[in-house]
mmCIF file with all atom_site columns, C-alpha atoms in Angstrom:
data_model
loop_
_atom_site.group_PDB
_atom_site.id
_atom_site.type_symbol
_atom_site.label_atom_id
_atom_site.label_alt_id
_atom_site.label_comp_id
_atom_site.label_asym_id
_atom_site.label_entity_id
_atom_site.label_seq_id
_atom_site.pdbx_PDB_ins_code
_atom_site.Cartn_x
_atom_site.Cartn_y
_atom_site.Cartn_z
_atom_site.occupancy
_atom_site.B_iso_or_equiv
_atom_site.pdbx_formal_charge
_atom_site.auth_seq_id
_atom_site.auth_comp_id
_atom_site.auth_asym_id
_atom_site.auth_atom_id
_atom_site.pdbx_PDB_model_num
ATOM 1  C CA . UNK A 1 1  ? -36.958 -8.503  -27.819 1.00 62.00 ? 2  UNK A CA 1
ATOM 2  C CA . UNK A 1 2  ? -39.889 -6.550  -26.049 1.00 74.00 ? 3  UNK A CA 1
ATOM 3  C CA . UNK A 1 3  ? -40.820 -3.123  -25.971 1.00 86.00 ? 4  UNK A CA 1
ATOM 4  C CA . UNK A 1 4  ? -42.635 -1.395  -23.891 1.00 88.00 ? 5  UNK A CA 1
ATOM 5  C CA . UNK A 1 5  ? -46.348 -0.192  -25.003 1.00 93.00 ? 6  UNK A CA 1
ATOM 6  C CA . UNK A 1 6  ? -47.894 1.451   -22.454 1.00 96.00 ? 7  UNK A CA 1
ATOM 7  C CA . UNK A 1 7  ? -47.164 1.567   -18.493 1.00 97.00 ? 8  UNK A CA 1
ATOM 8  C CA . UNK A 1 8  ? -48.148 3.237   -15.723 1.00 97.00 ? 9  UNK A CA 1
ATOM 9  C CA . UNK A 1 9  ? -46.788 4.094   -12.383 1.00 96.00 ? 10 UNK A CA 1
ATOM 10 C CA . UNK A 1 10 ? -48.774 4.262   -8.360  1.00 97.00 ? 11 UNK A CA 1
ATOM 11 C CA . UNK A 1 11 ? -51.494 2.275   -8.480  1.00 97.00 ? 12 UNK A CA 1
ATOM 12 C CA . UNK A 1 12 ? -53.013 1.690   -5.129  1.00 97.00 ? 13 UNK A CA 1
ATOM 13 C CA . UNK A 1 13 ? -54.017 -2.233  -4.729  1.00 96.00 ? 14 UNK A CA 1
ATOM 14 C CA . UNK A 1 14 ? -55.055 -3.980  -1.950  1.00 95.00 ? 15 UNK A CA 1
ATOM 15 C CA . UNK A 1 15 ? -54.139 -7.724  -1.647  1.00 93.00 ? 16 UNK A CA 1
ATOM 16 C CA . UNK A 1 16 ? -55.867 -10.724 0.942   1.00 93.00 ? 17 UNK A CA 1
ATOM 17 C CA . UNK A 1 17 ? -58.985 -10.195 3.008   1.00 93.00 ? 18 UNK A CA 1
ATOM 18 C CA . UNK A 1 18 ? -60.617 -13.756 1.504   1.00 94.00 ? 19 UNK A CA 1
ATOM 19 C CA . UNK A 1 19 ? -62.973 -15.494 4.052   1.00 94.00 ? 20 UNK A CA 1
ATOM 20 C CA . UNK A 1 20 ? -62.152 -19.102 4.508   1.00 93.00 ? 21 UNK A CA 1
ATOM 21 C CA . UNK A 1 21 ? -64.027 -21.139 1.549   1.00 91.00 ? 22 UNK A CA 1
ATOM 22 C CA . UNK A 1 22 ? -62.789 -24.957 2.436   1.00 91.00 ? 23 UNK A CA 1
ATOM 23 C CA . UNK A 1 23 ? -64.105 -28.283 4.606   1.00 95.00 ? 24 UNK A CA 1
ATOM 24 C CA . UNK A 1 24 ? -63.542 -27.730 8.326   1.00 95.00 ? 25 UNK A CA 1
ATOM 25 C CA . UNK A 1 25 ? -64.158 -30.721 10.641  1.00 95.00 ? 26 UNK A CA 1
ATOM 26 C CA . UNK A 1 26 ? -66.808 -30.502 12.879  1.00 95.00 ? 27 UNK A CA 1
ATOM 27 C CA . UNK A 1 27 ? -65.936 -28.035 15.789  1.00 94.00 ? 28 UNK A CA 1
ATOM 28 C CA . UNK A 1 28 ? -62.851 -26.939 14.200  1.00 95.00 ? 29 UNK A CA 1
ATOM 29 C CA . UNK A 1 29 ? -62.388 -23.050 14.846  1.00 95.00 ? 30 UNK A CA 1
ATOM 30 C CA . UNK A 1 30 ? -62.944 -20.771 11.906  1.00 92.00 ? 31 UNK A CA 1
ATOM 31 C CA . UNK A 1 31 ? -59.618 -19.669 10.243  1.00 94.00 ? 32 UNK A CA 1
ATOM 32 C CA . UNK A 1 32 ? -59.333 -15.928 9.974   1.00 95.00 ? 33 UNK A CA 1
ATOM 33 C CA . UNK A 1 33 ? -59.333 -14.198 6.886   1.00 95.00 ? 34 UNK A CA 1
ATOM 34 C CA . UNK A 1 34 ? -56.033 -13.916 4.561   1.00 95.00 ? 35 UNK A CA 1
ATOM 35 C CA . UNK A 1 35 ? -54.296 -10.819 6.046   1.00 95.00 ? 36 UNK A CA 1
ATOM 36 C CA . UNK A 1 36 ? -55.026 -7.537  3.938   1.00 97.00 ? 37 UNK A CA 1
ATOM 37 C CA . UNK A 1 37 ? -51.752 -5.581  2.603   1.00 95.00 ? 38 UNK A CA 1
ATOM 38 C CA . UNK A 1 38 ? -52.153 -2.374  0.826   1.00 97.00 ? 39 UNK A CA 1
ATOM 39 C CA . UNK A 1 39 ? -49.468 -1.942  -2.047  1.00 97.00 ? 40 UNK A CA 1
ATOM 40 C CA . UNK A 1 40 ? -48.351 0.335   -4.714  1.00 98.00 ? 41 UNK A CA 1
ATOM 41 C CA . UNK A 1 41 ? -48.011 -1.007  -8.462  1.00 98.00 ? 42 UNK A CA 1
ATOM 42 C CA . UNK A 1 42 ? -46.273 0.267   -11.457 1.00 98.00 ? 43 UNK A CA 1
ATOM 43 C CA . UNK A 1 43 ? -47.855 -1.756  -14.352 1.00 98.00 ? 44 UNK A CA 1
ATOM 44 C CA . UNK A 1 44 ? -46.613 -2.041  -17.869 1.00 97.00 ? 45 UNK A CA 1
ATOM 45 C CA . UNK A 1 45 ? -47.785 -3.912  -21.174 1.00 97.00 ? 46 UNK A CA 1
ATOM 46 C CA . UNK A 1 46 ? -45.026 -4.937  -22.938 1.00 96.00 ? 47 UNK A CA 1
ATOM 47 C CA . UNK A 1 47 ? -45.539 -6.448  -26.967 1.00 93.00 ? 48 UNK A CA 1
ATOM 48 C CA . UNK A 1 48 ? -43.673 -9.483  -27.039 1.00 90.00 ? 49 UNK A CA 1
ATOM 49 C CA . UNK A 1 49 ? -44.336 -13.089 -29.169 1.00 82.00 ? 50 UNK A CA 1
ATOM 50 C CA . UNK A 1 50 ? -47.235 -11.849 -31.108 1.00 88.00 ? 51 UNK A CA 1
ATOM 51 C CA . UNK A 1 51 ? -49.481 -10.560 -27.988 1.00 94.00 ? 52 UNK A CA 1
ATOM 52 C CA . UNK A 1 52 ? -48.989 -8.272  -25.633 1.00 96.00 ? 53 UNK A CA 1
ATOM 53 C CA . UNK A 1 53 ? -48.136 -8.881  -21.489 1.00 96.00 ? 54 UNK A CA 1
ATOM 54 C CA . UNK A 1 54 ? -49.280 -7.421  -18.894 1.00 97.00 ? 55 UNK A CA 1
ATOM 55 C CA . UNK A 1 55 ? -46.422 -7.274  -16.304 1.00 97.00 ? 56 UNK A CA 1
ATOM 56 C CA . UNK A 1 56 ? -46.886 -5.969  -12.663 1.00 98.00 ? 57 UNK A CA 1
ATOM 57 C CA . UNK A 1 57 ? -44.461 -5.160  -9.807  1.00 98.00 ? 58 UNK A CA 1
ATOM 58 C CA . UNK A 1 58 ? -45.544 -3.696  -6.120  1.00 97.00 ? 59 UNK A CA 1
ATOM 59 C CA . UNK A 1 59 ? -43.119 -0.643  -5.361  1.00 97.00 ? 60 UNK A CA 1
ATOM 60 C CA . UNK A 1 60 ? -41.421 -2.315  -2.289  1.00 97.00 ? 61 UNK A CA 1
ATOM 61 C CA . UNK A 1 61 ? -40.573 -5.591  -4.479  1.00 96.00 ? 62 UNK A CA 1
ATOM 62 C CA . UNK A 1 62 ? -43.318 -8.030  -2.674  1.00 95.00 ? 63 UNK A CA 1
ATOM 63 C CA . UNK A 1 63 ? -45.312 -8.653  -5.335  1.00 95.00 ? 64 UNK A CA 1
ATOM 64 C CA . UNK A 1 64 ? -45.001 -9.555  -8.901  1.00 97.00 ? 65 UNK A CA 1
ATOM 65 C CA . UNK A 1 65 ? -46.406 -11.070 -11.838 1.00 97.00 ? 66 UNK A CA 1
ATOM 66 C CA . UNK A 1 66 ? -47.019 -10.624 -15.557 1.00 97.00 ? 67 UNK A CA 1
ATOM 67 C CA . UNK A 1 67 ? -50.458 -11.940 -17.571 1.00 97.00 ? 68 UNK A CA 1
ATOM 68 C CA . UNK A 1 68 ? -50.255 -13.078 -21.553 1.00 97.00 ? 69 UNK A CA 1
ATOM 69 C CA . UNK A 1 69 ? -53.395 -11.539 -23.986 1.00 97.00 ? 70 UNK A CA 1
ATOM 70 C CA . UNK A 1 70 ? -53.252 -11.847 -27.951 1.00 95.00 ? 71 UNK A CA 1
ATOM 71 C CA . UNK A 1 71 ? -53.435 -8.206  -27.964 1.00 95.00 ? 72 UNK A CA 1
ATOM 72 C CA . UNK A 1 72 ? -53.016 -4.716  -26.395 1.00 95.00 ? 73 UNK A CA 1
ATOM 73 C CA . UNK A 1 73 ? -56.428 -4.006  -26.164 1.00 95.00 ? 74 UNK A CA 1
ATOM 74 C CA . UNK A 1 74 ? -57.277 -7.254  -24.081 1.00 97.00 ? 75 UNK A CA 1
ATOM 75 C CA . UNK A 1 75 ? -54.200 -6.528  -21.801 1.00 97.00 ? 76 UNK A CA 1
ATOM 76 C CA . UNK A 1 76 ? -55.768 -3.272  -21.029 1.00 96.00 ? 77 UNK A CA 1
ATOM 77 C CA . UNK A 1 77 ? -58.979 -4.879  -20.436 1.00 97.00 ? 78 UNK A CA 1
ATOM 78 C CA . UNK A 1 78 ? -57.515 -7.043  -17.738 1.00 97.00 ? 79 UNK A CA 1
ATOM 79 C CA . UNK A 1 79 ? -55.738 -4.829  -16.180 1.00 97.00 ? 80 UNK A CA 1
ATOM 80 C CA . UNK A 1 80 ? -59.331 -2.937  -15.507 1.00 97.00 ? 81 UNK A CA 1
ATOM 81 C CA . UNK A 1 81 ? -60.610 -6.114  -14.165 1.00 97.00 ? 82 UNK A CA 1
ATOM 82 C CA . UNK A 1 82 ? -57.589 -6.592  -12.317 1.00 95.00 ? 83 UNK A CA 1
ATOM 83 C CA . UNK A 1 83 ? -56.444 -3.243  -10.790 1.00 96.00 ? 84 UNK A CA 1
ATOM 84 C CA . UNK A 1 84 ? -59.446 -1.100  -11.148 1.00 95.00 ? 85 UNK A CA 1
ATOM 85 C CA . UNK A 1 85 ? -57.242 1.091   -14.146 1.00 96.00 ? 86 UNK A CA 1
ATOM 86 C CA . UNK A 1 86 ? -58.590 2.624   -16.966 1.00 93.00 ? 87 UNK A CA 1
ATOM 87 C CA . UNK A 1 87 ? -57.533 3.130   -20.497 1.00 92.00 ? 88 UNK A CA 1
ATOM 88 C CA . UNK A 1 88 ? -56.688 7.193   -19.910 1.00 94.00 ? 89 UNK A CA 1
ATOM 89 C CA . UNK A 1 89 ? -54.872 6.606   -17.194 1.00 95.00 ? 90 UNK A CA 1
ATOM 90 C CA . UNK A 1 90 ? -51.701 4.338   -19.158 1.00 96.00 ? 91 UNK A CA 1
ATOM 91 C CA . UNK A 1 91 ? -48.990 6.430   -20.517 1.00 94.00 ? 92 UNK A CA 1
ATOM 92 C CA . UNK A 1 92 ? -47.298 5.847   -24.124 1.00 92.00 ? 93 UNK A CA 1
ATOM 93 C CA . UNK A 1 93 ? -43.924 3.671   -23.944 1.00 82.00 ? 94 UNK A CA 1
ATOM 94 C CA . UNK A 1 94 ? -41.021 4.656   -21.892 1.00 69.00 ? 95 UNK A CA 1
#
């Protein structure tokens, strides 16, 4: 069973915008960049199996995903790599 650790809600993300990075044949046209979405998460860290995940859903239901670490701390971490959050802005349990 999992419990909830720390979450927090309304974090502006913004998803896509990659140039193309692959082999083209000569003359081929240029694909456009991935198209750019801006969406809303609500993040949580969960403890579960002796580590700690790092679950994420966008607000209209688009996007989801969760992340494995051996330990809060490290979830936290990549959710600042991730999402830009920092540590005083996740709220105790639910």
């Amino acid at each position: 069973m999992s419990q909830i650790v720390k979450h927090i809600e309304g974090v502006a993300y913004q998803e896509g915008g990659e140039e193309h990075s692959g082999w083209l044949p000569p003359g081929a046209a240029k694909p456009l960049p991935t198209p750019i979405r801006h969406l809303v998460l609500n993040l949580r860290i969960e403890n579960v199996d002796g580590g700690s995940l790092l679950l994420y859903e966008s607000q209209d239901g688009s996007m989801s995903g969760d992340w494995w670490y051996d330990s809060l701390e490290k979830a936290m971490q990549g959710a600042a790599a991730m999402f830009g959050v920092n540590a005083a802005q996740w709220e105790d349990g639910v």
